[in-house]
Short mmCIF file of C-alpha atoms in Angstrom, two decimals:
data_model
loop_
_atom_site.label_atom_id
_atom_site.label_comp_id
_atom_site.label_asym_id
_atom_site.label_seq_id
_atom_site.Cartn_x
_atom_site.Cartn_y
_atom_site.Cartn_z
CA UNK S 1 0.00 0.00 0.00
CA UNK S 2 2.80 2.43 0.82
CA UNK S 3 4.06 2.12 -2.78
CA UNK S 4 0.76 3.71 -3.94
CA UNK S 5 1.39 6.65 -1.63
CA UNK S 6 5.01 7.02 -2.77
CA UNK S 7 3.89 6.96 -6.44
CA UNK S 8 1.21 9.58 -5.65
CA UNK S 9 3.86 11.73 -3.96
CA UNK S 10 6.07 11.57 -7.03
CA UNK S 11 3.06 12.25 -9.25
CA UNK S 12 1.99 15.31 -7.21
CA UNK S 13 5.54 16.68 -7.19
CA UNK S 14 5.91 16.15 -10.94
CA UNK S 15 2.56 17.82 -11.69
CA UNK S 16 3.50 20.90 -9.66
CA UNK S 17 7.02 21.34 -10.98
CA UNK S 18 6.00 20.86 -14.61
CA UNK S 19 2.81 22.94 -14.65
CA UNK S 20 2.27 26.35 -16.21
CA UNK S 21 -1.21 26.94 -14.86
CA UNK S 22 -1.88 27.81 -11.22
CA UNK S 23 -4.73 25.32 -10.85
CA UNK S 24 -2.51 22.44 -12.00
CA UNK S 25 0.19 23.50 -9.55
CA UNK S 26 -2.41 23.61 -6.78
CA UNK S 27 -3.66 20.15 -7.75
CA UNK S 28 -0.13 18.73 -7.51
CA UNK S 29 0.29 20.26 -4.04
CA UNK S 30 -3.02 18.73 -2.90
CA UNK S 31 -2.11 15.26 -4.22
CA UNK S 32 1.17 15.56 -2.32
CA UNK S 33 -0.51 16.50 0.94
CA UNK S 34 -3.07 13.70 0.72
CA UNK S 35 -0.42 11.11 -0.20
CA UNK S 36 1.89 11.88 2.73
CA UNK S 37 -0.84 11.87 5.41
CA UNK S 38 -1.16 8.05 5.60
CA UNK S 39 2.64 7.79 5.76
CA UNK S 40 2.73 10.14 8.77
CA UNK S 41 -0.11 8.44 10.65
CA UNK S 42 0.93 4.87 9.74
CA UNK S 43 1.81 3.84 13.30
CA UNK S 44 -1.61 4.91 14.73
CA UNK S 45 0.20 6.31 17.74
CA UNK S 46 -1.62 9.38 19.17
CA UNK S 47 1.51 11.45 18.49
CA UNK S 48 1.49 10.38 14.83
CA UNK S 49 -2.21 11.15 14.44
CA UNK S 50 -1.64 14.57 16.00
CA UNK S 51 1.26 15.19 13.61
CA UNK S 52 -0.89 14.21 10.61
CA UNK S 53 -3.69 16.54 11.76
CA UNK S 54 -1.31 19.48 12.23
CA UNK S 55 0.23 18.79 8.85
CA UNK S 56 -3.13 18.60 7.12
CA UNK S 57 -4.42 21.86 8.63
CA UNK S 58 -1.32 23.92 7.77
CA UNK S 59 -1.01 22.52 4.25
CA UNK S 60 -4.71 23.01 3.53
CA UNK S 61 -4.46 26.64 4.69
CA UNK S 62 -1.37 27.20 2.54
CA UNK S 63 -3.03 25.61 -0.52
CA UNK S 64 -6.06 27.85 -0.05
CA UNK S 65 -3.74 30.86 0.03
CA UNK S 66 -2.00 29.69 -3.17
CA UNK S 67 -5.40 29.55 -4.90
CA UNK S 68 -6.38 32.89 -3.42
CA UNK S 69 -3.19 34.61 -4.66
CA UNK S 70 -3.50 33.15 -8.16
CA UNK S 71 -7.17 34.17 -8.36
CA UNK S 72 -6.33 37.71 -7.23
CA UNK S 73 -3.64 37.86 -9.90
CA UNK S 74 -6.00 36.48 -12.57
CA UNK S 75 -8.66 39.00 -11.49
CA UNK S 76 -6.25 41.91 -11.96
CA UNK S 77 -4.21 40.78 -14.96
CA UNK S 78 -6.27 38.09 -16.70
CA UNK S 79 -3.28 35.71 -16.49
CA UNK S 80 -3.33 32.19 -15.04
CA UNK S 81 0.26 31.53 -16.03
CA UNK S 82 2.59 30.87 -13.08
CA UNK S 83 5.41 33.02 -14.46
CA UNK S 84 3.02 35.97 -14.98
CA UNK S 85 2.34 36.60 -11.28
CA UNK S 86 2.84 40.35 -11.51
CA UNK S 87 0.31 41.80 -9.07
CA UNK S 88 2.13 42.87 -5.85
CA UNK S 89 -0.65 41.75 -3.48
CA UNK S 90 -0.76 38.33 -5.15
CA UNK S 91 2.97 37.88 -4.83
CA UNK S 92 2.84 38.81 -1.13
CA UNK S 93 0.05 36.27 -0.51
CA UNK S 94 1.92 33.64 -2.52
CA UNK S 95 5.13 34.26 -0.56
CA UNK S 96 3.31 33.71 2.74
CA UNK S 97 1.56 30.61 1.36
CA UNK S 98 4.85 29.07 0.21
CA UNK S 99 6.51 30.05 3.50
CA UNK S 100 3.72 28.15 5.27
CA UNK S 101 4.18 25.13 3.01
CA UNK S 102 7.94 25.09 3.55
CA UNK S 103 7.94 25.94 7.26
CA UNK S 104 9.76 29.28 7.00
CA UNK S 105 9.58 31.53 10.05
CA UNK S 106 6.97 32.77 11.19
CA UNK S 107 5.01 29.78 9.84
CA UNK S 108 7.46 27.21 11.17
CA UNK S 109 5.72 25.95 14.31
CA UNK S 110 4.11 22.91 12.68
CA UNK S 111 7.29 21.47 11.19
CA UNK S 112 9.27 20.24 14.24
CA UNK S 113 6.07 18.80 15.75
CA UNK S 114 5.12 16.94 12.56
CA UNK S 115 8.64 15.61 12.06
CA UNK S 116 8.77 14.43 15.67
CA UNK S 117 5.51 12.50 15.24
CA UNK S 118 6.55 10.81 11.97
CA UNK S 119 8.70 7.73 11.32
CA UNK S 120 12.26 8.47 10.13
CA UNK S 121 11.65 7.62 6.48
CA UNK S 122 8.49 9.79 6.37
CA UNK S 123 10.52 12.51 8.09
CA UNK S 124 13.03 12.21 5.29
CA UNK S 125 10.28 12.66 2.67
CA UNK S 126 8.86 15.66 4.57
CA UNK S 127 12.28 17.35 4.78
CA UNK S 128 13.31 16.78 1.17
CA UNK S 129 10.74 15.73 -1.44
CA UNK S 130 7.84 17.73 0.06
CA UNK S 131 9.91 20.93 -0.07
CA UNK S 132 10.59 20.67 -3.80
CA UNK S 133 7.16 21.80 -5.21
CA UNK S 134 6.93 25.00 -3.10
CA UNK S 135 10.55 25.88 -3.94
CA UNK S 136 9.87 25.44 -7.66
CA UNK S 137 6.87 27.78 -7.34
CA UNK S 138 9.17 30.39 -5.78
CA UNK S 139 11.71 29.70 -8.53
CA UNK S 140 9.13 30.32 -11.27
CA UNK S 141 7.74 33.48 -9.70
CA UNK S 142 11.11 34.83 -8.46
CA UNK S 143 11.23 37.95 -10.72
CA UNK S 144 8.11 39.43 -9.15
CA UNK S 145 8.70 38.56 -5.49
CA UNK S 146 9.27 41.18 -2.80
CA UNK S 147 12.99 41.33 -1.85
CA UNK S 148 12.49 42.97 1.55
CA UNK S 149 9.91 40.40 2.66
CA UNK S 150 11.98 37.40 1.53
CA UNK S 151 15.19 38.70 3.11
CA UNK S 152 13.34 39.28 6.39
CA UNK S 153 11.80 35.78 6.34
CA UNK S 154 15.20 34.30 5.47
CA UNK S 155 17.13 36.01 8.25
CA UNK S 156 14.49 35.18 10.86
CA UNK S 157 14.45 31.56 9.65
CA UNK S 158 18.22 31.26 9.94
CA UNK S 159 18.06 32.85 13.41
CA UNK S 160 15.19 30.83 14.84
CA UNK S 161 16.23 27.61 13.12
CA UNK S 162 19.59 27.89 14.86
CA UNK S 163 18.38 29.24 18.16
CA UNK S 164 15.47 26.86 18.77
CA UNK S 165 17.55 23.84 17.80
CA UNK S 166 20.03 24.50 20.62
CA UNK S 167 17.88 23.14 23.40
CA UNK S 168 16.62 19.94 21.74
CA UNK S 169 17.44 16.36 22.62
CA UNK S 170 15.28 14.67 19.98
CA UNK S 171 17.24 14.10 16.78
CA UNK S 172 14.22 14.58 14.50
CA UNK S 173 13.44 17.98 16.05
CA UNK S 174 17.08 19.03 15.65
CA UNK S 175 16.88 18.05 11.97
CA UNK S 176 13.63 20.03 11.63
CA UNK S 177 15.30 23.18 12.96
CA UNK S 178 18.30 22.50 10.73
CA UNK S 179 15.89 22.36 7.79
CA UNK S 180 14.35 25.72 8.78
CA UNK S 181 17.74 27.45 8.90
CA UNK S 182 18.74 25.93 5.53
CA UNK S 183 15.48 27.21 4.04
CA UNK S 184 16.51 30.67 5.24
CA UNK S 185 19.66 30.40 3.11
CA UNK S 186 17.56 29.34 0.12
CA UNK S 187 14.99 32.12 0.55
CA UNK S 188 17.54 34.94 0.80
CA UNK S 189 19.03 34.24 -2.63
CA UNK S 190 15.91 33.19 -4.62
CA UNK S 191 15.36 36.66 -6.12
CA UNK S 192 18.95 37.37 -7.07
CA UNK S 193 20.08 33.97 -8.31
CA UNK S 194 17.30 31.34 -8.30
CA UNK S 195 19.67 28.64 -9.63
CA UNK S 196 21.72 28.91 -6.43
CA UNK S 197 18.55 28.21 -4.43
CA UNK S 198 18.03 25.01 -6.39
CA UNK S 199 21.68 24.01 -5.98
CA UNK S 200 21.45 24.64 -2.24
CA UNK S 201 18.24 22.58 -2.11
CA UNK S 202 19.74 19.62 -3.99
CA UNK S 203 22.84 19.50 -1.80
CA UNK S 204 20.78 19.99 1.38
CA UNK S 205 18.41 17.17 0.29
CA UNK S 206 21.36 14.88 -0.38
CA UNK S 207 23.00 15.50 3.01
CA UNK S 208 19.71 15.25 4.91
CA UNK S 209 18.88 11.98 3.13
CA UNK S 210 22.25 10.62 4.21
CA UNK S 211 21.65 11.60 7.85
CA UNK S 212 18.10 10.19 7.95
CA UNK S 213 19.07 6.89 6.30
CA UNK S 214 22.04 6.49 8.65
CA UNK S 215 19.84 7.19 11.70
CA UNK S 216 17.32 4.72 10.33
CA UNK S 217 20.04 2.07 10.03
CA UNK S 218 21.28 2.54 13.60
CA UNK S 219 17.73 3.20 14.89
CA UNK S 220 18.45 6.43 16.76
CA UNK S 221 15.73 8.87 17.86
CA UNK S 222 17.37 10.89 20.64
CA UNK S 223 20.82 12.10 21.66
CA UNK S 224 21.18 9.73 24.62
CA UNK S 225 20.84 6.64 22.40
CA UNK S 226 23.17 8.20 19.80
CA UNK S 227 25.95 8.09 22.40
CA UNK S 228 25.88 4.31 22.73
CA UNK S 229 25.43 3.30 19.10
CA UNK S 230 29.09 3.66 18.11
CA UNK S 231 29.60 0.01 19.06
CA UNK S 232 27.00 -1.07 16.48
CA UNK S 233 28.65 0.23 13.31
CA UNK S 234 31.72 2.32 14.17
CA UNK S 235 32.61 3.21 10.57
CA UNK S 236 29.06 4.37 9.76
CA UNK S 237 29.05 6.56 12.87
CA UNK S 238 32.36 8.15 11.87
CA UNK S 239 30.89 8.95 8.48
CA UNK S 240 27.75 10.37 10.12
CA UNK S 241 30.00 12.77 12.04
CA UNK S 242 31.50 14.05 8.78
CA UNK S 243 28.07 14.32 7.11
CA UNK S 244 26.77 16.40 10.03
CA UNK S 245 29.75 18.74 9.75
CA UNK S 246 29.06 18.98 6.01
CA UNK S 247 25.43 19.89 6.76
CA UNK S 248 26.79 22.62 9.06
CA UNK S 249 28.75 24.00 6.08
CA UNK S 250 32.34 23.52 7.21
CA UNK S 251 34.92 24.29 4.48
CA UNK S 252 36.54 21.11 3.15
CA UNK S 253 33.12 19.40 2.89
CA UNK S 254 30.29 19.59 0.32
CA UNK S 255 27.98 21.72 2.51
CA UNK S 256 30.38 24.66 2.30
CA UNK S 257 29.76 25.09 -1.44
CA UNK S 258 26.21 26.59 -1.39
CA UNK S 259 26.99 28.86 1.59
CA UNK S 260 30.11 30.17 -0.12
CA UNK S 261 28.31 30.86 -3.41
CA UNK S 262 25.34 32.51 -1.67
CA UNK S 263 27.61 34.82 0.36
CA UNK S 264 29.49 35.69 -2.85
CA UNK S 265 26.26 36.47 -4.73
CA UNK S 266 24.85 38.55 -1.85
CA UNK S 267 28.07 40.58 -1.75
CA UNK S 268 27.75 41.21 -5.50
CA UNK S 269 24.20 42.47 -4.91
CA UNK S 270 25.42 45.03 -2.32
CA UNK S 271 23.90 43.00 0.49
CA UNK S 272 27.06 42.48 2.53
CA UNK S 273 25.27 43.26 5.85
CA UNK S 274 22.65 40.57 5.15
CA UNK S 275 25.40 38.12 4.15
CA UNK S 276 27.33 38.86 7.35
CA UNK S 277 24.22 38.47 9.49
CA UNK S 278 23.10 35.18 7.98
CA UNK S 279 26.67 33.82 8.20
CA UNK S 280 26.84 34.69 11.89
CA UNK S 281 23.43 33.13 12.46
CA UNK S 282 24.60 29.90 10.86
CA UNK S 283 27.06 29.61 13.78
CA UNK S 284 24.03 28.88 15.98
CA UNK S 285 23.14 25.84 13.93
CA UNK S 286 26.83 24.87 13.77
CA UNK S 287 26.66 24.54 17.55
CA UNK S 288 23.93 21.90 17.54
CA UNK S 289 25.48 20.03 14.59
CA UNK S 290 28.70 19.91 16.61
CA UNK S 291 26.75 18.56 19.56
CA UNK S 292 25.22 15.86 17.37
CA UNK S 293 28.66 15.08 15.92
CA UNK S 294 30.13 14.95 19.44
CA UNK S 295 27.45 12.51 20.58
CA UNK S 296 28.12 10.42 17.48
CA UNK S 297 31.84 10.19 18.11
CA UNK S 298 31.85 9.95 21.89
CA UNK S 299 32.98 6.50 23.01
CA UNK S 300 32.35 6.84 26.73
CA UNK S 301 28.99 8.29 27.84
CA UNK S 302 29.58 11.17 30.29
CA UNK S 303 27.55 9.71 33.17
CA UNK S 304 28.74 7.02 35.53
CA UNK S 305 25.76 4.65 35.30
CA UNK S 306 26.67 1.57 33.33
CA UNK S 307 25.27 1.95 29.86
CA UNK S 308 24.23 -1.09 27.89
CA UNK S 309 26.61 -1.26 24.97
CA UNK S 310 24.86 -2.26 21.75
CA UNK S 311 25.96 -5.40 19.95
CA UNK S 312 28.24 -4.78 17.02
CA UNK S 313 26.36 -5.73 13.88
CA UNK S 314 28.73 -5.50 10.97
CA UNK S 315 26.08 -5.97 8.35
CA UNK S 316 27.35 -4.54 5.07
CA UNK S 317 26.12 -0.95 4.92
CA UNK S 318 23.50 -0.16 2.33
CA UNK S 319 25.16 0.94 -0.93
CA UNK S 320 22.79 3.96 -1.15
CA UNK S 321 24.06 5.26 2.18
CA UNK S 322 27.66 4.65 1.12
CA UNK S 323 27.26 6.61 -2.13
CA UNK S 324 25.28 9.45 -0.51
CA UNK S 325 27.78 9.77 2.34
CA UNK S 326 30.70 9.94 -0.07
CA UNK S 327 28.92 12.66 -2.07
CA UNK S 328 27.92 14.57 1.07
CA UNK S 329 31.54 14.80 2.12
CA UNK S 330 33.69 15.03 -0.99
CA UNK S 331 31.94 17.12 -3.66
CA UNK S 332 33.68 20.43 -2.90
CA UNK S 333 36.71 19.90 -5.21
CA UNK S 334 34.46 19.39 -8.23
CA UNK S 335 32.44 22.55 -7.58
CA UNK S 336 33.43 24.12 -10.94
CA UNK S 337 31.83 21.15 -12.67
CA UNK S 338 28.71 21.41 -10.50
CA UNK S 339 28.47 25.12 -11.35
CA UNK S 340 28.81 24.38 -15.04
CA UNK S 341 25.82 22.03 -14.88
CA UNK S 342 23.38 24.39 -13.15
#
């Protein structure tokens, strides 16, 4: 049954990203929402049902706003084409609708809760695949979006994504806040260089997929269990440490590439203060990535109670995880080639 939902997800995403007409885009978003709901509430745990309900309500509201903005635009300009969203009010409403769909600040409250209530693989879909349709809508409408509004949303997202992630012990919530701060980086550059937003999204999706699949392999949900899993698969845990540092954007790793290019582009656009601010704010999220990495690499838990060490299970690691991890860590040297392809 879950294959039907996965196929519907792919169908909804494809419809949205390939449509020219607002109603088709809206239809794709709706198919997406309806397909992911059973995957969130699969376990029938009250927490999962609550997560599915929260998800449904926010996404339904956002979809309504997408329709509302496109109708306002059609009313004023007679255009239903996505790229012709020229009316300022429509673009403001659309920006808030997409921010709600993505979980940008100030519409971010649902995202950590929903991710916490979902299984890891559904969490992975929510953090990566479900973000693609709204980002493509922003990409297509980017010439007529409001720069001040998007920069404000972006900086607040980077700030709150970093700040609220500091106090978390649940790995899925930490990843949700990491997603919010990454979305801030994508939103700040969408008007000036939309291709960079897409590049940032692809690399973010790749690194997040690696982290989620690794956590799913070692079955970790909170920091305290992460400390004792090094005995299970030591090499995988070492690689997880590097992937987390890459997600934080540290220089020799892949994650540094989008941050570097975005800062460069912002400086070209005379937005050095914004670039400085968002770079400083990314230090907040670096702190919790470092804490995750520390818990991954720590071999002796810091409290004296005897911890049950997990049995070492040297099952051969999934080839997908191996390939994704390698890419998440080592793509920086071939950045000229990556830039040539986008």
